[in-house]
Coordinates of C-alpha atoms and ligand atoms in Angstrom, one line a residue:
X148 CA 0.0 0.0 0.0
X149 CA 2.7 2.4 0.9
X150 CA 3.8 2.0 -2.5
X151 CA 0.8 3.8 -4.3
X152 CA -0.1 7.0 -5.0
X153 CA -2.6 9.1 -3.8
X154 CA -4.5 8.5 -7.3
X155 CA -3.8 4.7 -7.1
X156 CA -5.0 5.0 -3.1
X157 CA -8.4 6.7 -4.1
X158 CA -8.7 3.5 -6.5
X159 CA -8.3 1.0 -3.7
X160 CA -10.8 2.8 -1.5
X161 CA -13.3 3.2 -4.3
X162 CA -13.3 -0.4 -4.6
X163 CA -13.1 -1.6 -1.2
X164 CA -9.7 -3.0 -1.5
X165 CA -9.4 -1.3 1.7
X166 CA -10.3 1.1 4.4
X167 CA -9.3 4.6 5.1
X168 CA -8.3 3.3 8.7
X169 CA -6.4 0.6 7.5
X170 CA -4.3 2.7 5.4
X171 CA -3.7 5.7 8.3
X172 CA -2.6 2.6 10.2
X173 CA -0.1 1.3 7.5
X174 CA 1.1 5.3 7.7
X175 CA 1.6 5.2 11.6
X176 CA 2.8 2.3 11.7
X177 CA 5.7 3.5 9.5
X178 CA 6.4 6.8 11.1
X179 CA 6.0 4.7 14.3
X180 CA 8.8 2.5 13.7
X181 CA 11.3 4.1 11.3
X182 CA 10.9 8.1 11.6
X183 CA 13.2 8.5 14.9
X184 CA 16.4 8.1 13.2
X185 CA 14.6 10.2 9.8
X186 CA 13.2 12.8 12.1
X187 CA 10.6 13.9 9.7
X188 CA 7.9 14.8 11.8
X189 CA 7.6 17.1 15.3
X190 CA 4.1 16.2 16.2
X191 CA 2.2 13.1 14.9
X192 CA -1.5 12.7 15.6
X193 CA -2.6 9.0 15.5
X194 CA -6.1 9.4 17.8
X195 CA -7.4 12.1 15.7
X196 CA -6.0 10.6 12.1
X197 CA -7.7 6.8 13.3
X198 CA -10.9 9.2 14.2
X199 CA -10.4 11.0 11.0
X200 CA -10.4 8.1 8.8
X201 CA -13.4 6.3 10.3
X202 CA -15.2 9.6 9.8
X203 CA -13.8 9.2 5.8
X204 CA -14.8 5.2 5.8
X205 CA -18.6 6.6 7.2
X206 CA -18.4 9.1 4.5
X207 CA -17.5 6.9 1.6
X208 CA -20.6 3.9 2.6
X209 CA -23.0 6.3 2.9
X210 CA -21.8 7.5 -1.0
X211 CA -20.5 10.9 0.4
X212 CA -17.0 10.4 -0.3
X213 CA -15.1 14.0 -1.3
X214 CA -12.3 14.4 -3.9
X215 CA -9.2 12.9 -0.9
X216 CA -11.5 11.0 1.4
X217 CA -9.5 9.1 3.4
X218 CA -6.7 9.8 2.4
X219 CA -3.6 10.2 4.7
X220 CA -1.2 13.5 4.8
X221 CA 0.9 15.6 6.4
X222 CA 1.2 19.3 6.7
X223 CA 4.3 21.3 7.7
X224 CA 4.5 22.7 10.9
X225 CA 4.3 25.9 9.7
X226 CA 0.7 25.4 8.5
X227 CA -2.0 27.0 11.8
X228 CA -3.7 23.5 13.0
X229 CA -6.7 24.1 15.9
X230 CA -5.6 22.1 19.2
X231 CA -2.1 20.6 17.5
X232 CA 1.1 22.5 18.2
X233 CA 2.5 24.7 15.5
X234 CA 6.2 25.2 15.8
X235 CA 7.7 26.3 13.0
X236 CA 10.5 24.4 14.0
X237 CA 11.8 27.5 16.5
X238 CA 12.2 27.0 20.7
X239 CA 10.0 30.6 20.1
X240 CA 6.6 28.3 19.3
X241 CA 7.6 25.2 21.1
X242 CA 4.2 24.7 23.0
X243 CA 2.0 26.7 20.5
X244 CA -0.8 25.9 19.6
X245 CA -3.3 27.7 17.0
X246 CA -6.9 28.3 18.0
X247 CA -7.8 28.3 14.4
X248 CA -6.5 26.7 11.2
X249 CA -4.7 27.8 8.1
X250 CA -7.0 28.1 5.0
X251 CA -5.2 25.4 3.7
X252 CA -5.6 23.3 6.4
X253 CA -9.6 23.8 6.3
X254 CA -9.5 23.1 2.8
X255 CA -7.7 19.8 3.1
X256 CA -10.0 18.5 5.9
X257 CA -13.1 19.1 3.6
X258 CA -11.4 17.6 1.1
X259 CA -11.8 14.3 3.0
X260 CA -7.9 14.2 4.1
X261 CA -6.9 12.4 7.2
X262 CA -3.8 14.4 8.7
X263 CA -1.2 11.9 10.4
X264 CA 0.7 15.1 12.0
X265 CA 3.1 17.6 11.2
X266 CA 6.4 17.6 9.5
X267 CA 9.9 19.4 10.6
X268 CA 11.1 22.2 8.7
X269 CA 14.0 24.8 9.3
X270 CA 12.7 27.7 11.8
X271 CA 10.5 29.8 10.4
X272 CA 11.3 28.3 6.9
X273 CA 14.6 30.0 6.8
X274 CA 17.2 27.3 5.2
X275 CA 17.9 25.2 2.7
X276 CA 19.2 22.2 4.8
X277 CA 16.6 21.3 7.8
X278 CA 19.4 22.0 10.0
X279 CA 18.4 25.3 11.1
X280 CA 15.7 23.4 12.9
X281 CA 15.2 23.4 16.8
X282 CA 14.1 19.8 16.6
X283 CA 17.4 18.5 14.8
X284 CA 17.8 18.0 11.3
X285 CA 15.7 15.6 8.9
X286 CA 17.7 13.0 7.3
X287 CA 17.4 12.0 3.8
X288 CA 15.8 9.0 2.9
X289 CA 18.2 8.0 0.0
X290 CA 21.7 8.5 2.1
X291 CA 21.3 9.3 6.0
X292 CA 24.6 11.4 5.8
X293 CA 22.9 13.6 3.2
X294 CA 20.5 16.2 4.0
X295 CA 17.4 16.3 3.1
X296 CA 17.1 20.2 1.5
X297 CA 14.6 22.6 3.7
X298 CA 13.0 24.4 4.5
X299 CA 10.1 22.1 4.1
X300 CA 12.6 19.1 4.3
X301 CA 10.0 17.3 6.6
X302 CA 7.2 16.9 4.2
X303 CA 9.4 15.8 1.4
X304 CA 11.7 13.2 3.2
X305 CA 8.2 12.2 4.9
X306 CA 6.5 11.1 1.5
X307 CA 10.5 9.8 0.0
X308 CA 10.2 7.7 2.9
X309 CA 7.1 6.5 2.5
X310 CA 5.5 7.9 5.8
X311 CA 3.1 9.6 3.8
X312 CA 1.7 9.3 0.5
X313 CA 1.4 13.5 0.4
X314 CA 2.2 16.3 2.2
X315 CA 2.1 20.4 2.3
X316 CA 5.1 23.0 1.9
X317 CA 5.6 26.3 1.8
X318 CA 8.0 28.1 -0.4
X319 CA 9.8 31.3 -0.3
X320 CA 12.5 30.9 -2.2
X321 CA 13.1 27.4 -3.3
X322 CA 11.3 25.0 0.0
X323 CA 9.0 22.8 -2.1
X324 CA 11.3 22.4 -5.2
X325 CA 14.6 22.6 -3.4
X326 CA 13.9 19.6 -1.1
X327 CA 11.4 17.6 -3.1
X328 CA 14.5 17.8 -5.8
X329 CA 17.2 16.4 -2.7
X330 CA 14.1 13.8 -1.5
X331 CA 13.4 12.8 -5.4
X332 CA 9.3 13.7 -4.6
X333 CA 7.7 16.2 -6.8
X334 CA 6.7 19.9 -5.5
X335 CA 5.0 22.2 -7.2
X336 CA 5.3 26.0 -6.0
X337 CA 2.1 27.4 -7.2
X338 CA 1.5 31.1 -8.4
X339 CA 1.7 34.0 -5.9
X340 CA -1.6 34.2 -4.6
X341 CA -3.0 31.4 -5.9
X342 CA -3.3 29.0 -2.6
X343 CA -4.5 31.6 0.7
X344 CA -1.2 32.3 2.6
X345 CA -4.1 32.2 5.9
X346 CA -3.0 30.6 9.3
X347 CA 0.6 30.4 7.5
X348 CA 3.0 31.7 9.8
X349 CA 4.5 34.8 7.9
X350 CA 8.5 34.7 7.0
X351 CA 8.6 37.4 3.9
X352 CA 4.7 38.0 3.1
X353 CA 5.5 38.6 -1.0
X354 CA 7.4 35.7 -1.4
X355 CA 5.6 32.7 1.0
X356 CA 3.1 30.5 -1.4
X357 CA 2.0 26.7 -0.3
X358 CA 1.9 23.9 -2.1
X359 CA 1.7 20.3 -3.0
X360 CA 4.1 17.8 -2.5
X361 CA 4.1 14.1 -3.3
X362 CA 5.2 11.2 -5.4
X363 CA 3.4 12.1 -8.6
X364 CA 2.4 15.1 -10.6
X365 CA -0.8 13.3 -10.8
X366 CA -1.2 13.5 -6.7
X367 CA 0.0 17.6 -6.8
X368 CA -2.7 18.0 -9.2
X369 CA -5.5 16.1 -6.4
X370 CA -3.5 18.7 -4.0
X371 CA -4.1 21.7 -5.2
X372 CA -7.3 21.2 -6.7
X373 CA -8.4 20.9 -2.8
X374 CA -6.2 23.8 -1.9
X375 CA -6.2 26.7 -4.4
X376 CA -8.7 29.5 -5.3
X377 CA -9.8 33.1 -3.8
X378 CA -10.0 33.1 -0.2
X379 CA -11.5 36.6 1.9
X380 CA -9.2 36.1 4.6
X381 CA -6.0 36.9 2.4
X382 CA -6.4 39.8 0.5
X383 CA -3.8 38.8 -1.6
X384 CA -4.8 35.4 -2.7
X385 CA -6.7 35.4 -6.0
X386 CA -10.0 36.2 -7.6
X387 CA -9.5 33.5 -10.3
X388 CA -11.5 30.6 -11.1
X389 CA -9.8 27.0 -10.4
X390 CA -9.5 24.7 -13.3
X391 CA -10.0 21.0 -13.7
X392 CA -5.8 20.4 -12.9
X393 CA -6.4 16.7 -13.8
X394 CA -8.3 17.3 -17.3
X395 CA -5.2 19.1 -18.4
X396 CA -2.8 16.0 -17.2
X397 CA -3.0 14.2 -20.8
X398 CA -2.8 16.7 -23.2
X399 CA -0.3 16.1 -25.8
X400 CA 3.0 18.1 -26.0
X401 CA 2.6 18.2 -29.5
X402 CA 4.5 22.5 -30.6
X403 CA 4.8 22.9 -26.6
X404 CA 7.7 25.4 -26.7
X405 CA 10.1 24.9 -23.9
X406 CA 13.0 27.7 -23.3
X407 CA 16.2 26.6 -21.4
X408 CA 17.8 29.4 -20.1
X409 CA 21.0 29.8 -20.8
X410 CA 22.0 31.4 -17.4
X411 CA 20.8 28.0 -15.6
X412 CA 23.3 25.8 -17.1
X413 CA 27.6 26.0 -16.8
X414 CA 29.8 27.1 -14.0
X415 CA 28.0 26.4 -11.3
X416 CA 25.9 23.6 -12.2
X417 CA 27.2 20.1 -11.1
X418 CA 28.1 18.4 -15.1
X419 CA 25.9 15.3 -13.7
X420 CA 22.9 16.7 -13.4
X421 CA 22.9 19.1 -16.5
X422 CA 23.6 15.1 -18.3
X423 CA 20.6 14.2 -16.4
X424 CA 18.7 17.9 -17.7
X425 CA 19.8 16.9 -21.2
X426 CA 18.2 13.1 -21.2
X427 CA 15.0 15.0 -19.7
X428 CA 15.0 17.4 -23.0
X429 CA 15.4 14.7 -25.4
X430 CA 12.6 13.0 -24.0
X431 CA 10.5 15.7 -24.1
X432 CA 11.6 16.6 -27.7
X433 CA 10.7 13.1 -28.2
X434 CA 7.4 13.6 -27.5
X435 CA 6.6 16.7 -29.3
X436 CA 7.7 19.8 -27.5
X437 CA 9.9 22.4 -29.4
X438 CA 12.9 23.6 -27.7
X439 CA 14.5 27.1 -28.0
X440 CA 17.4 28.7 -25.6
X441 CA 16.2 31.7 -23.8
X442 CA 18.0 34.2 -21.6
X443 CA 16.8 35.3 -18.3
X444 CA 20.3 37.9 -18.2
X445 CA 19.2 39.0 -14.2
X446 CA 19.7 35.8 -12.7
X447 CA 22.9 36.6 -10.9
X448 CA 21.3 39.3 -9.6
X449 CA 18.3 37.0 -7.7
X450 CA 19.8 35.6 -4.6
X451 CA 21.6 39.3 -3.4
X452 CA 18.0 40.8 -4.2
X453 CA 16.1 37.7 -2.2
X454 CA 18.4 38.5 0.8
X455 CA 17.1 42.1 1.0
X456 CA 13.9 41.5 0.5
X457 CA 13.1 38.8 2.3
X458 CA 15.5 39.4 5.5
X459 CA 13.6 42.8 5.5
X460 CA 10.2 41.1 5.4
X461 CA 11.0 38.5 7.6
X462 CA 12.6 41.4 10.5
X463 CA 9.2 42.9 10.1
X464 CA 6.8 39.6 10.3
X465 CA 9.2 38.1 13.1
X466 CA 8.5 41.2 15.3
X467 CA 5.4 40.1 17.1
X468 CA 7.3 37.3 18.8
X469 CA 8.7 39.6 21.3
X470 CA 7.8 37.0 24.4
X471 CA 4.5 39.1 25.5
X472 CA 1.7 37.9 23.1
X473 CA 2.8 34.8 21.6
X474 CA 5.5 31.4 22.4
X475 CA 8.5 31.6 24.3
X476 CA 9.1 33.9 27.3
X477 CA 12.3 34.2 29.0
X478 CA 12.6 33.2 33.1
X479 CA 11.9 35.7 35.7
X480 CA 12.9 39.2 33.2
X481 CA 13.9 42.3 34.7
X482 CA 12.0 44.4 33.1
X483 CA 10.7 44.7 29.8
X484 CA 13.4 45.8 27.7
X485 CA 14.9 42.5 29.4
X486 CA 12.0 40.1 28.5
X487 CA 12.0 41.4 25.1
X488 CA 15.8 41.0 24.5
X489 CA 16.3 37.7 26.3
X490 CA 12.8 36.5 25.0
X491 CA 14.1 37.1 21.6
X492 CA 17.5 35.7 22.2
X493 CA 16.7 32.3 24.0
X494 CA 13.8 31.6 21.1
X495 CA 15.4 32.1 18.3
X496 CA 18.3 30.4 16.5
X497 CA 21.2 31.8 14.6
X498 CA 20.0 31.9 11.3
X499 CA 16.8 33.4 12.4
X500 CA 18.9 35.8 14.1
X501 CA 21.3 36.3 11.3
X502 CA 17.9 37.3 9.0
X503 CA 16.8 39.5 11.3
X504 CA 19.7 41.4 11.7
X505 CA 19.8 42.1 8.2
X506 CA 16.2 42.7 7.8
X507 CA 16.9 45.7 10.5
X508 CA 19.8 46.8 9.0
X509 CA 18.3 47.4 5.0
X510 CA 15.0 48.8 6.4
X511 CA 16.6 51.4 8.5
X512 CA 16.8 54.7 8.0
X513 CA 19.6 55.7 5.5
X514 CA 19.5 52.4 4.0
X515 CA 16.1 51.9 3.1
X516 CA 17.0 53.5 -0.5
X517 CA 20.1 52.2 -1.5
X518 CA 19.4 48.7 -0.4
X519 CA 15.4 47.8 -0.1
X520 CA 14.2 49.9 -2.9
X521 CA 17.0 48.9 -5.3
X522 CA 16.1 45.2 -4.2
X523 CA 12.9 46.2 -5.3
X524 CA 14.0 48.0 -8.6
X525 CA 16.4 44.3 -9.5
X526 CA 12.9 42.2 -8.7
X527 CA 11.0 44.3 -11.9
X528 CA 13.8 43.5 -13.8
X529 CA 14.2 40.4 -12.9
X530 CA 10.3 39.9 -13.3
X531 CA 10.6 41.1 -17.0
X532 CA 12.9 38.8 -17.9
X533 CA 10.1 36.4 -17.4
X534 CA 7.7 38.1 -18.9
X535 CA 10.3 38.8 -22.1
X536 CA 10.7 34.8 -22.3
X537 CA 7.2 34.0 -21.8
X538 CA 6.5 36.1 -25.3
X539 CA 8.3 32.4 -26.9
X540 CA 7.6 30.0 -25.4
X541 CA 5.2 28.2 -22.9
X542 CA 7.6 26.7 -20.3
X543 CA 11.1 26.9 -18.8
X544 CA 13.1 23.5 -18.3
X545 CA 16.3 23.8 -15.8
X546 CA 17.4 22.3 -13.2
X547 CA 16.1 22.6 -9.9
X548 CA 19.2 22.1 -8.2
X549 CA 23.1 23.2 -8.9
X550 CA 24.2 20.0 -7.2
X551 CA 22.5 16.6 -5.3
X552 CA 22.3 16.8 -1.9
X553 CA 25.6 17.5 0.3
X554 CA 26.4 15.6 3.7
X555 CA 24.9 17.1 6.8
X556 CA 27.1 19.7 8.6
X557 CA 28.8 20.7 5.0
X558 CA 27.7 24.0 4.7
X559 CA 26.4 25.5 8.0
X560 CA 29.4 27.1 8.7
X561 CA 29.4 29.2 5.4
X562 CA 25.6 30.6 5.1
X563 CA 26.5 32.4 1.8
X564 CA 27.0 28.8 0.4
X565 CA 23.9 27.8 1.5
X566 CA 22.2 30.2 0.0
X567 CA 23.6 30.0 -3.1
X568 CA 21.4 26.1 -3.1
X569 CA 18.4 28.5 -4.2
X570 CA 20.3 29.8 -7.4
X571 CA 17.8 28.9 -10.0
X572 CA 14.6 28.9 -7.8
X573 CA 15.0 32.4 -6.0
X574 CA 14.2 34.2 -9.4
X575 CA 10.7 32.3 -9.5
X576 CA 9.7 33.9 -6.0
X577 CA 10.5 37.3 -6.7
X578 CA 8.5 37.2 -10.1
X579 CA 5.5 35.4 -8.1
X580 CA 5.8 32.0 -10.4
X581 CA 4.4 28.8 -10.3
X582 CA 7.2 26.1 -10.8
X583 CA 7.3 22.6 -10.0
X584 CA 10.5 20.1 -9.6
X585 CA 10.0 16.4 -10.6
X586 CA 12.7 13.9 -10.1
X587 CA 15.0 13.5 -12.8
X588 CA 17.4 10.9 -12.5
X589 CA 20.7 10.2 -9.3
X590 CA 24.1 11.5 -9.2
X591 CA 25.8 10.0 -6.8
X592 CA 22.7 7.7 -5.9
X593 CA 21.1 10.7 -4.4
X594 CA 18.2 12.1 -6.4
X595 CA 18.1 15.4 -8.6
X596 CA 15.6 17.8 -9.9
X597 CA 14.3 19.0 -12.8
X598 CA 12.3 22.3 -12.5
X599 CA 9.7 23.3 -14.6
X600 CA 8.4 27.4 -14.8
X601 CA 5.1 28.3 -15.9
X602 CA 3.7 32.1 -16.8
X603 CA 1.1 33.0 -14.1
X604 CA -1.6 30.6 -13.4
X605 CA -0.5 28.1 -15.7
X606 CA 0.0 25.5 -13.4
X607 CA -2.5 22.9 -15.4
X608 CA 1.1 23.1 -17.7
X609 CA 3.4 22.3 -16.0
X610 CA 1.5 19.2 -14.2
X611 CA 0.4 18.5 -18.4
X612 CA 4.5 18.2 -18.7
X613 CA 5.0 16.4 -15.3
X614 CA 2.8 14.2 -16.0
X615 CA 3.8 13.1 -19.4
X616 CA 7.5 12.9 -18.7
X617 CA 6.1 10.9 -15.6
X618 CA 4.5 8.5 -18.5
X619 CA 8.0 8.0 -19.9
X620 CA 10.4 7.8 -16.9
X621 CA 10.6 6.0 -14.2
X622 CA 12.9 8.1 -11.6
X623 CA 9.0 9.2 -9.7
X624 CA 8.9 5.5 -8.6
X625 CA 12.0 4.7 -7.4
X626 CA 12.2 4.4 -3.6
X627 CA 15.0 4.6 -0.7
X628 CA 16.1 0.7 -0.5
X629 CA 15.9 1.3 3.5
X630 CA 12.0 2.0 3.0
X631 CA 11.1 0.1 0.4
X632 CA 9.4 -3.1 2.2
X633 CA 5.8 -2.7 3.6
X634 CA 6.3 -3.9 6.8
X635 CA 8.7 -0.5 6.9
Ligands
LIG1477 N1 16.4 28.6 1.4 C1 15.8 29.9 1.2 C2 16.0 30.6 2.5 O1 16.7 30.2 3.4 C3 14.4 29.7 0.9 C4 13.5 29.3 2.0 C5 12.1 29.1 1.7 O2 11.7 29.0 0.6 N2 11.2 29.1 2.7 O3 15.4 31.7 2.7

């Protein structure tokens, strides 16, 4: 069972081959046994996910069954969920817990989903790595020594593992697609505005989208048909109708016009995976699509624009945790300068820290010019290359990745080479893009990435191109040899 996909699990139910409770127990069951040493998940909720999926197995004999019903996820803990703790992997939230839920999280549940608990992340999303996180890092499924990318690390080692047959992300600038690339899942980053950012704690409010993430670009498709569309709550989410994502799944890529730009391939780029990028082309090329090379000449310019921007959002967002209204409050404080200062300090971790600190430092006064509003100014351009390329062509093909996963420990002493991990997903944030990453192929035996970008909205493409090359590959079904046995 742990095998399937979600699409293959709504079969099974359908016909009775087995129960919604069943299933959540296989799920438990492996999480139970074999997620201590993966560390995928903070808080897992067996009670309410058995309770859950007899209420789904009710639902379905009565002939009421909903588009997921019964079927198992995971959100990350990032994601507001009434009476379960949301951490966002900081000390600062430890014992939180939300007295509402996120948008998405509402959404899910009606969608007849049964949630098994709540994934680790790095704190407050902020990382590339899981290793910023206050609950320890995640491991990754393929190579315990390897990381398992972050910030949404949890959810994607969670369904590599086969913990979960889907879970939820968020991404800022690179948290679905970065780790579903380093996990081998696929992770689609939908359009800015497009899913309700609602009960999802804040890190930089123009960049943050959620998404889908799972084995399939078949299961993000089930995904985000639950979770996307106009919601009043977020102002910015929006007013546009939701297609059919699964009608779209088989068209035929007959003229589709895909643009590789030239700035995501070369130095940088780890000569494996762009091998790997190549095989993906011809297969695609193979199956219709045209292929052009396209420039998108501001690239170099994303990542020092992203850490403006989202440092200065972040410093502003970050603010209310201050040890008075919300998490974690310092012992016996002096006075109130003391509470806020220690409050602050024992809560948060380094990176955290690091983010705010230069977060303060662009948005103050003197600065704000010369560093926000030129971040600002490089994200138009940056933005119009996009829109330039998008005159050509339908989709852009690159990698998601400029190298497999590294070992844990590798890079957390040099932040500026962590952050250079986001290279070629970054520039998707700032623009407000929906991209996906599918697995395309191992170097190293550790999975890589191939990202797909879409103009706005177009999601239904780039699942229709998942889908396909899904069709003709096989690197989506592979599965960690420590996790492949169903009594695992
Ligand atoms: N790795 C990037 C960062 O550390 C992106 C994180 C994210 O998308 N949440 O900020």
């Amino acid at each position: 069972m742990h095998t399937k996909t979600i699409a293959e699990l709504l079969n099974s139910l359908n016909k009775g081959e087995c129960s919604s409770e069943e299933l959540t127990k296989i799920y438990l069951d492996r999480i139970k046994n074999y997620d201590k040493n993966m560390n995928t998940f903070i808080t897992v909720t067996p009670d309410a996910a058995l309770k859950d999926a007899r209420a789904a197995d009710q639902r379905r004999q009565k002939g009421e069954a909903v588009l997921l019903n019964g079927i198992p996820i995971a959100h990350k803990d990032l994601l507001c969920t009434k009476g379960i703790k949301t951490t966002c992997g900081s000390n600062m939230l430890h014992n939180f817990i939300s007295p509402y839920d996120a948008t998405l999280v509402t959404k899910l549940k009606e969608a007849g989903t049964v949630l098994l608990g709540k994934t680790n992340m790095d704190e407050f999303a902020m990382g590339s790595s899981n290793e910023n996180s206050f609950y320890g890092p995640v491991l990754n499924p393929w190579d315990t020594a390897a990381v398992s990318g972050g910030s949404s690390g949890g959810s994607t080692a969670s369904v590599a593992a086969r913990f979960t047959p889907g879970a939820t992300g968020t991404d800022t600038g690179g948290s679905i697609r970065q780790p579903a690339a380093l996990c081998g899942v696929t992770g689609l980053k939908p359009t800015y505005g497009r899913v309700s950012r609602y009960g999802m704690v804040a890190f930089a409010s123009s960049l943050d989208q959620a998404g889908p993430i799972a084995k399939t670009a078949e299961d993000c498709a089930l995904l985000l048909q639950a979770i996307a569309g106009l919601d009043i709550k977020d102002s910015t989410s929006a007013d546009k109708s939701v297609p059919d994502y699964r009608a779209a799944l088989n068209d035929s890529l007959a003229g589709l016009r895909i643009g590789l730009p030239k700035e995501f391939f070369g130095k940088g780029l780890d000569p494996s995976i762009e091998k790997s990028i190549q095989d993906a082309v011809k297969i695609l090329e193979n199956a219709g699509a045209i292929i052009k090379e396209i420039s998108l000449s501001n690239t170099y310019l994303a990542i020092p624009t992203y850490y403006v921007i989202a440092p200065a959002e972040c410093s502003s967002n970050l603010s209310r945790f201050d040890g008075v209204r919300f998490g974690y409050r310092c012992e016996n404080p002096k006075n109130l300068e003391d509470l806020y200062k220690r409050s602050r300090g024992e809560g948060f971790g380094a990176e955290v820290k690091r983010r705010l600190l230069m977060g303060t430092y662009v948005l103050s006064a003197g600065y704000y010019d010369s560093y926000y509003l030129q971040a600002q100014r490089v994200r138009k351009l940056i933005t119009q290359d996009f829109q330039e390329a998008f005159k050509d062509i339908d989709i852009i093909l690159g990698p998601t990745t400029p190298a497999p996963a590294f070992n844990l420990g590798d890079k957390l002493k040099d932040p500026v080479s962590m952050y250079l991990c986001d290279i070629y997903t970054i520039s998707v944030n700032l623009a407000g893009l929906p991209a996906l990453s599918m697995p395309g192929g191992f170097v190293n035996n550790r999975p890589i990435g191939i990202q797909l970008i879409a103009n706005y909205f177009e999601e239904g493409k780039l699942l229709n191109v998942a889908h396909q090359f899904q069709q003709l590959t096989d690197w989506h079904k592979k599965i960690p040899t420590a996790f492949e046995e169903s009594s695992k």
